[in-house]
Amino acid sequence: MRIGVFDSGLGGLTVVRELRSLYPSVDILYLGDTARVPYGIRSDATIRQYAHDCASFLHSQRIETLVIACNTVSALALKELQQEFDFPVFGVIEPGAAEAVRSSQGAPIGVLGTLATIDSGAYVRAVQERAPALELITCPAPLLVPLVEEGWTEGEVPRQVIRRYLEPLLKQGIGSLILGCTHYPLLKDSFRRELISLGHEHVAIIDSGVALARQLKKLVESHTNTQQSMHDKPGELAIFVTDAPRRFRALAERFLDQAIGHVSIVKL
Ligand code: DGL
């Protein structure tokens, strides 16, 4: 089975990591639109255009399923991509919202995301469809994406930025926190440490990419004859970017903790 995955940059690799660990025999084609990252500060129309470009490229590579490993695109362009292409298209918002409703035990849900994701109200709608009475506290956290793209995921600088974004949410008594941007799970350890040091270790951290990867189980199984064959031959990982392949490769290898071979540059 060939799954296409795309994100504006590096963040979608958090979804790839999960997909590879759950479905090792699946072939994954990953596109990071590194020439145009970040998406989250752009207008809705621009984000939709970028989403179309990325999906069209992966379509040309004969993928069978598309995973939008970007909250911003999932929030703004999921329906359009589902209408445009004839393969199944999945986004990260619905699985993340479902997981948060399950974990929050009636307490408010905190959501951090890009400006575009928060402004779209996509998480609010997705949670309220499932639990109309649940309160959401949402907050854009735009400084976190450049930290991740820079590889600054540990230490004093991310710690202080995370604390600044967390404190107002914690004051509202949140029971779970949606990391509503696929870049943020790269900071998950720093988030966890901050929650502990602020005395809120009970807050569940929700990684929408992980929730999405789990949701694909039935689909992947239906493409493979038996459970056994899901683990037979290791799947391939092909990586494409729109700029700076060497830099991407170094960060990606560090993050995926494996050699990833050639990173191809493409023009969209
Ligand atoms: N990975 C994107 C997301 O999940 C955030 C990065 C960006 O702004 O492009 O929303």
Coordinates of C-alpha atoms and ligand atoms in Angstrom, one line a residue:
M1 CA 0.0 0.0 0.0
R2 CA 1.2 3.5 -0.8
I3 CA 0.3 6.3 1.5
G4 CA 1.1 9.9 0.6
V5 CA 1.7 12.2 3.6
F6 CA 2.3 16.0 3.4
D7 CA 3.0 18.9 5.7
S8 CA 4.3 22.4 5.3
G9 CA 7.7 21.2 6.6
L10 CA 9.1 18.9 9.2
G11 CA 6.2 18.5 11.6
G12 CA 4.4 15.8 9.5
L13 CA 7.2 13.5 10.3
T14 CA 5.6 13.0 13.7
V15 CA 2.8 11.3 11.8
V16 CA 5.2 9.3 9.6
R17 CA 7.0 8.0 12.7
E18 CA 3.7 6.7 14.1
L19 CA 2.6 5.3 10.8
R20 CA 5.9 3.4 10.3
S21 CA 5.8 2.0 13.8
L22 CA 2.1 0.8 13.5
Y23 CA 2.3 -0.3 9.8
P24 CA 5.9 -1.2 9.0
S25 CA 5.2 -2.7 5.6
V26 CA 3.4 0.3 4.1
D27 CA 5.2 2.5 1.6
I28 CA 5.2 6.1 2.6
L29 CA 5.8 9.1 0.3
Y30 CA 6.4 12.2 2.4
L31 CA 6.3 15.8 1.0
G32 CA 7.5 18.7 3.1
D33 CA 6.8 22.1 1.5
T34 CA 9.9 23.6 3.0
A35 CA 10.1 26.4 0.5
R36 CA 6.8 27.8 1.8
V37 CA 6.7 26.9 5.5
P38 CA 5.1 28.2 7.6
Y39 CA 1.5 27.8 6.4
G40 CA -0.1 28.8 9.7
I41 CA 0.3 32.6 9.3
R42 CA -1.1 32.7 5.7
S43 CA -4.6 33.5 4.4
D44 CA -7.2 30.8 3.9
A45 CA -7.0 31.1 0.1
T46 CA -3.2 30.7 0.1
I47 CA -3.3 27.7 2.4
R48 CA -5.9 26.0 0.1
Q49 CA -3.8 26.6 -3.0
Y50 CA -0.7 25.2 -1.2
A51 CA -2.8 22.1 -0.1
H52 CA -3.9 21.5 -3.7
D53 CA -0.3 21.8 -5.0
C54 CA 1.0 19.2 -2.4
A55 CA -1.9 16.8 -2.9
S56 CA -1.6 17.0 -6.7
F57 CA 2.1 16.2 -6.6
L58 CA 1.5 13.1 -4.4
H59 CA -1.4 12.1 -6.7
S60 CA 1.1 12.1 -9.6
Q61 CA 3.2 9.6 -7.6
R62 CA 0.3 7.1 -7.7
I63 CA -0.6 7.1 -4.0
E64 CA -3.6 5.2 -2.8
T65 CA -4.4 7.2 0.3
L66 CA -3.6 10.7 1.4
V67 CA -2.8 11.8 5.0
I68 CA -2.8 15.5 5.6
A69 CA -0.2 15.7 8.4
C70 CA -0.8 19.3 9.0
N71 CA -3.4 20.8 11.3
T72 CA -3.6 24.0 9.3
V73 CA -4.4 22.3 6.1
S74 CA -6.7 19.8 7.8
A75 CA -8.6 22.7 9.3
L76 CA -9.0 24.6 6.0
A77 CA -8.8 22.3 3.1
L78 CA -9.8 18.7 4.1
K79 CA -13.3 18.8 2.5
E80 CA -11.9 20.3 -0.8
L81 CA -9.2 17.7 -1.1
Q82 CA -11.7 14.9 -0.4
Q83 CA -13.9 16.2 -3.2
E84 CA -11.1 16.7 -5.6
F85 CA -9.3 13.3 -5.4
D86 CA -10.7 9.9 -5.8
F87 CA -8.6 8.2 -3.1
P88 CA -9.4 8.5 0.7
V89 CA -8.1 11.7 2.3
F90 CA -7.6 12.0 6.1
G91 CA -7.0 15.0 8.3
V92 CA -5.7 15.3 11.8
I93 CA -8.5 17.4 13.5
E94 CA -11.3 14.9 13.9
P95 CA -9.1 12.1 15.4
G96 CA -7.4 14.6 17.8
A97 CA -10.8 16.0 18.9
A98 CA -12.2 12.6 19.5
E99 CA -9.2 11.6 21.6
A100 CA -9.4 14.8 23.6
V101 CA -13.1 14.3 24.4
R102 CA -12.3 10.7 25.6
S103 CA -9.4 11.9 27.8
S104 CA -10.6 15.1 29.3
Q105 CA -13.3 13.6 31.6
G106 CA -15.6 16.5 31.4
A107 CA -12.9 19.2 32.2
P108 CA -12.2 21.9 29.6
I109 CA -10.0 21.1 26.7
G110 CA -7.0 23.3 25.8
V111 CA -6.0 23.7 22.2
L112 CA -2.7 25.2 21.0
G113 CA -2.3 25.6 17.2
T114 CA -1.2 27.9 14.5
L115 CA -3.1 31.2 14.0
A116 CA -4.9 29.8 11.0
T117 CA -6.0 26.6 12.8
I118 CA -7.2 28.5 15.8
D119 CA -9.0 31.1 13.8
S120 CA -10.7 28.5 11.7
G121 CA -12.6 27.2 14.8
A122 CA -12.1 23.6 13.4
Y123 CA -11.3 22.0 16.8
V124 CA -14.2 23.8 18.5
R125 CA -16.6 22.4 15.9
A126 CA -15.1 18.9 16.0
V127 CA -15.2 18.7 19.8
Q128 CA -18.7 20.3 20.1
E129 CA -20.1 17.8 17.6
R130 CA -19.1 15.1 20.0
A131 CA -19.7 16.8 23.4
P132 CA -21.7 20.0 23.0
A133 CA -21.3 21.0 26.6
L134 CA -17.5 20.7 26.8
E135 CA -15.6 23.9 27.1
L136 CA -12.6 24.6 24.9
I137 CA -9.8 27.1 25.6
T138 CA -7.9 27.8 22.4
C139 CA -4.8 29.8 21.9
P140 CA -2.5 30.4 18.9
A141 CA 1.1 29.4 19.7
P142 CA 3.0 30.7 16.6
L143 CA 6.5 30.8 18.2
L144 CA 6.7 27.0 18.5
V145 CA 6.9 26.2 14.8
P146 CA 10.2 28.2 14.2
L147 CA 11.7 26.6 17.3
V148 CA 11.0 23.1 15.9
E149 CA 12.1 24.0 12.4
E150 CA 15.4 25.3 14.0
G151 CA 15.8 22.0 15.9
W152 CA 15.4 23.8 19.3
T153 CA 13.2 21.3 21.0
E154 CA 15.0 21.1 24.4
G155 CA 16.3 23.6 26.8
E156 CA 15.6 27.0 28.4
V157 CA 14.2 28.8 25.4
P158 CA 11.4 26.3 24.4
R159 CA 10.7 25.8 28.1
Q160 CA 10.0 29.5 28.7
V161 CA 7.9 29.8 25.5
I162 CA 5.9 26.7 26.4
R163 CA 5.3 27.9 29.9
R164 CA 4.0 31.2 28.6
Y165 CA 1.5 29.5 26.3
L166 CA 0.5 26.9 29.0
E167 CA -0.2 29.1 32.0
P168 CA -3.4 30.7 30.8
L169 CA -4.8 27.4 29.8
L170 CA -3.9 25.8 33.1
K171 CA -5.6 28.6 35.0
Q172 CA -8.8 27.5 33.3
G173 CA -8.5 24.0 34.7
I174 CA -8.0 22.1 31.4
G175 CA -8.1 18.2 31.6
S176 CA -6.4 17.6 28.3
L177 CA -4.2 19.6 25.9
I178 CA -4.5 19.2 22.1
L179 CA -1.1 19.7 20.4
G180 CA -3.0 21.1 17.4
C181 CA -0.1 21.4 15.1
T182 CA 2.0 18.5 13.9
H183 CA 5.2 20.4 14.8
Y184 CA 4.4 20.5 18.5
P185 CA 4.8 16.8 19.3
L186 CA 8.5 17.3 18.7
L187 CA 8.3 19.4 21.8
K188 CA 6.2 16.8 23.7
D189 CA 8.9 16.0 26.3
S190 CA 9.3 19.7 27.0
F191 CA 5.5 20.1 27.4
R192 CA 5.4 17.1 29.7
R193 CA 8.2 18.5 31.9
E194 CA 6.5 21.9 32.1
L195 CA 3.2 20.3 33.1
I196 CA 5.0 18.4 35.8
S197 CA 6.9 21.4 37.1
L198 CA 3.7 23.5 37.2
G199 CA 1.9 20.8 39.1
H200 CA -0.4 19.7 36.3
E201 CA 0.9 16.3 35.4
H202 CA -2.7 14.9 35.2
V203 CA -3.3 16.9 32.0
A204 CA -3.5 14.5 29.1
I205 CA -1.4 15.5 26.1
I206 CA -3.2 14.8 22.8
D207 CA -1.1 14.3 19.7
S208 CA -3.6 14.4 16.8
G209 CA -1.1 12.7 14.5
V210 CA -0.9 9.7 16.7
A211 CA -4.7 9.6 16.9
L212 CA -5.0 9.8 13.1
A213 CA -2.4 7.0 12.6
R214 CA -4.4 4.7 14.8
Q215 CA -7.6 5.5 12.9
L216 CA -6.0 4.1 9.7
K217 CA -5.8 0.6 11.1
K218 CA -8.9 -0.8 9.4
L219 CA -7.9 0.7 6.0
V220 CA -4.4 -0.6 6.1
E221 CA -5.5 -4.0 7.2
S222 CA -8.0 -4.2 4.3
H223 CA -5.1 -3.5 1.9
T224 CA -3.1 -6.3 3.3
N225 CA -4.3 -9.9 3.2
T226 CA -3.5 -10.9 6.7
Q227 CA -2.1 -9.4 9.9
Q228 CA 1.0 -11.3 9.2
S229 CA 1.7 -9.6 5.8
M230 CA 1.5 -6.2 7.5
H231 CA 4.8 -7.0 9.1
D232 CA 6.4 -8.9 6.2
K233 CA 8.6 -6.7 4.0
P234 CA 9.6 -3.3 5.4
G235 CA 7.9 -0.5 3.5
E236 CA 9.8 2.2 1.7
L237 CA 10.1 5.8 2.9
A238 CA 10.5 8.3 0.0
I239 CA 11.0 11.9 1.0
F240 CA 10.4 15.0 -1.1
V241 CA 10.9 18.6 -0.2
T242 CA 10.5 21.9 -2.1
D243 CA 13.7 23.4 -0.7
A244 CA 16.9 22.8 1.4
P245 CA 17.0 19.0 1.2
R246 CA 20.2 18.6 3.1
R247 CA 19.0 20.5 6.1
F248 CA 15.8 18.6 6.1
R249 CA 17.6 15.3 5.9
A250 CA 19.8 16.1 8.9
L251 CA 16.8 17.1 11.1
A252 CA 14.6 14.3 9.9
E253 CA 17.3 11.6 10.6
R254 CA 17.7 13.1 14.1
F255 CA 14.0 13.0 14.6
L256 CA 13.1 9.6 13.1
D257 CA 16.3 8.1 14.5
Q258 CA 17.2 6.3 11.3
A259 CA 19.1 7.0 8.1
I260 CA 16.6 8.2 5.5
G261 CA 18.7 8.1 2.3
H262 CA 18.1 10.5 -0.5
V263 CA 15.8 13.5 -0.1
S264 CA 14.5 14.6 -3.5
I265 CA 13.7 18.2 -4.3
V266 CA 10.5 18.9 -6.3
K267 CA 8.9 21.9 -7.8
L268 CA 5.1 22.2 -7.2
Ligands
DGL1 N1 2.6 21.6 10.7 C1 1.7 22.8 10.6 C2 0.4 22.5 11.3 O1 0.2 21.3 11.8 C3 2.3 24.0 11.3 C4 3.4 24.6 10.6 C5 3.0 25.8 9.7 O2 2.6 26.8 10.2 O3 3.2 25.6 8.5 O4 -0.5 23.3 11.4

